[in-house]
Tab-separated table of C-alpha atoms in Angstrom:
chain	number	residue	atom	x	y	z
U	26	MET	CA	0.433	0.023	0.117
U	27	ILE	CA	1.377	3.409	-0.681
U	28	LYS	CA	0.696	6.037	1.461
U	29	LEU	CA	-0.881	9.237	0.256
U	30	LYS	CA	1.312	12.493	0.248
U	31	PHE	CA	-0.349	15.683	0.940
U	32	ILE	CA	0.550	18.898	-0.021
U	33	LYS	CA	-0.959	23.274	1.077
U	34	SER	CA	-2.300	24.587	-2.157
U	35	GLN	CA	-1.898	28.186	-1.997
U	36	LYS	CA	-5.143	28.678	-0.382
U	37	GLY	CA	-4.041	26.469	2.068
U	38	LYS	CA	-6.160	23.489	0.772
U	39	ASN	CA	-5.286	19.794	0.652
U	40	MET	CA	-3.600	18.813	-2.407
U	41	LEU	CA	-2.419	15.049	-3.598
U	42	VAL	CA	0.775	14.529	-5.067
U	43	TYR	CA	0.959	11.221	-6.573
U	44	ASN	CA	3.363	9.751	-9.260
U	45	GLY	CA	4.601	13.305	-9.561
U	46	PHE	CA	0.998	14.530	-10.234
U	47	LEU	CA	-0.587	17.234	-8.377
U	48	TYR	CA	-5.069	16.834	-7.605
U	49	CYS	CA	-6.659	19.021	-5.913
U	50	LYS	CA	-9.975	17.751	-4.203
U	51	HIS	CA	-13.304	17.227	-6.851
U	52	GLU	CA	-15.859	15.475	-5.237
U	53	VAL	CA	-16.857	13.864	-2.409
U	54	TYR	CA	-18.755	10.222	-2.144
U	55	GLU	CA	-19.446	7.970	0.376
U	56	ASN	CA	-16.454	5.954	0.044
U	57	LYS	CA	-14.182	7.664	-1.973
U	58	ILE	CA	-12.367	11.168	-2.747
U	59	VAL	CA	-11.963	12.412	-6.121
U	60	GLY	CA	-8.861	14.665	-7.042
U	61	ARG	CA	-8.364	16.629	-10.341
U	62	CYS	CA	-5.685	17.385	-11.718
U	63	SER	CA	-4.565	20.695	-10.767
U	64	ASP	CA	-3.388	21.862	-14.579
U	65	TYR	CA	-7.248	20.960	-15.077
U	66	LYS	CA	-7.819	25.119	-15.907
U	67	LYS	CA	-5.024	25.697	-17.409
U	68	ILE	CA	-4.628	23.259	-19.992
U	69	ALA	CA	-7.774	20.438	-19.891
U	70	CYS	CA	-6.691	17.742	-19.007
U	71	LYS	CA	-9.140	15.311	-17.434
U	72	SER	CA	-7.105	13.277	-14.961
U	73	ARG	CA	-8.584	12.167	-11.773
U	74	CYS	CA	-7.513	10.114	-8.804
U	75	HIS	CA	-9.830	8.767	-7.044
U	76	THR	CA	-8.947	7.451	-2.874
U	77	THR	CA	-10.370	6.259	-0.195
U	78	SER	CA	-9.482	9.136	2.312
U	79	GLU	CA	-8.908	12.691	2.671
U	80	ASP	CA	-5.755	11.841	4.531
U	81	GLU	CA	-2.014	10.191	4.400
U	82	SER	CA	-3.717	6.863	6.113
U	83	GLY	CA	-6.466	6.530	2.488
U	84	GLU	CA	-5.147	4.745	-0.818
U	85	ILE	CA	-5.369	5.068	-4.088
U	86	ILE	CA	-8.527	3.081	-5.715
U	87	LYS	CA	-7.609	4.028	-9.499
U	88	HIS	CA	-6.156	7.241	-11.586
U	89	THR	CA	-6.329	8.210	-15.211
U	90	ASP	CA	-3.688	9.341	-17.407
U	91	HIS	CA	-3.077	12.610	-17.959
U	92	SER	CA	-2.754	14.951	-21.166
U	93	HIS	CA	0.320	16.300	-20.338
U	94	THR	CA	4.299	14.816	-18.860
U	95	GLN	CA	4.478	14.933	-15.501
U	96	ASN	CA	6.300	18.132	-13.977
U	97	ALA	CA	8.475	16.690	-11.168
U	98	ALA	CA	9.848	20.430	-10.065
U	99	LYS	CA	6.623	21.802	-9.643
U	100	SER	CA	5.344	19.711	-7.222
U	101	GLU	CA	8.866	19.765	-5.751
U	102	ALA	CA	8.577	23.374	-5.807
U	103	LYS	CA	4.996	23.754	-3.894
U	104	GLU	CA	6.820	21.255	-1.052
U	105	LEU	CA	9.845	23.385	-0.994
U	106	ILE	CA	7.549	26.545	-0.364
U	107	ASN	CA	5.336	24.726	2.431
U	108	GLU	CA	8.389	23.479	4.195
U	109	ILE	CA	9.519	27.703	4.185
U	110	LYS	CA	6.424	27.953	5.593
U	111	LYS	CA	6.873	25.582	8.748
U	112	SER	CA	9.801	27.085	9.221
U	113	ALA	CA	8.857	30.201	9.122
U	114	GLU	CA	5.720	29.887	11.252
U	115	ASN	CA	8.127	27.929	13.894
U	116	GLY	CA	9.939	31.000	14.776
U	117	GLN	CA	13.385	29.555	15.293
U	118	PHE	CA	15.231	30.887	12.347
U	119	PRO	CA	14.709	34.716	10.751
U	120	THR	CA	13.003	33.927	7.517
U	121	ARG	CA	16.129	35.201	4.938
U	122	ILE	CA	17.919	32.042	7.078
U	123	ILE	CA	14.947	29.810	6.282
U	124	ILE	CA	15.221	30.363	2.609
U	125	SER	CA	18.473	30.630	1.853
U	126	THR	CA	18.368	26.747	3.618
U	127	LYS	CA	15.674	25.747	2.210
U	128	LEU	CA	17.110	26.953	-1.145
U	129	GLY	CA	20.822	25.189	-0.685
U	130	GLU	CA	18.696	21.955	-0.451
U	131	ALA	CA	16.226	22.387	-4.163
U	132	SER	CA	17.220	20.504	-6.904
U	133	ALA	CA	18.489	23.137	-9.587
U	134	SER	CA	15.405	22.458	-11.373
U	135	VAL	CA	13.165	24.178	-8.744
U	136	ILE	CA	15.501	26.766	-8.357
U	137	ASN	CA	15.151	27.395	-12.375
U	138	TRP	CA	11.495	26.949	-12.108
U	139	PRO	CA	9.307	29.888	-13.190
U	140	THR	CA	7.369	31.576	-9.920
U	141	SER	CA	4.272	32.586	-12.473
U	142	TYR	CA	3.618	28.847	-12.393
U	143	TYR	CA	4.162	27.921	-8.367
């Protein structure tokens, strides 16, 4: 069983990270949650991911193919932003130290990723 992984969106909502793609919660049924590709509005990707739960304890029931290639840098960049925010909330270190430390740990693809795509 694969443990589900979630990150927070810019608006603070959970986004599922699966196979390098991001999914936003779209529909909730009695026995499943349907996530829609986060690029649905931008490029009309119709991919869906069905899970048993909205948290890490759930599992993938099924998923459909995407109309675009995966962009690992995008999900990694969003994860990095979440880590920076969590560290800043902790308040142990100045923001500039947190950002420089986290950027030092980031891959080159994330650092070169355009900020307009976050």
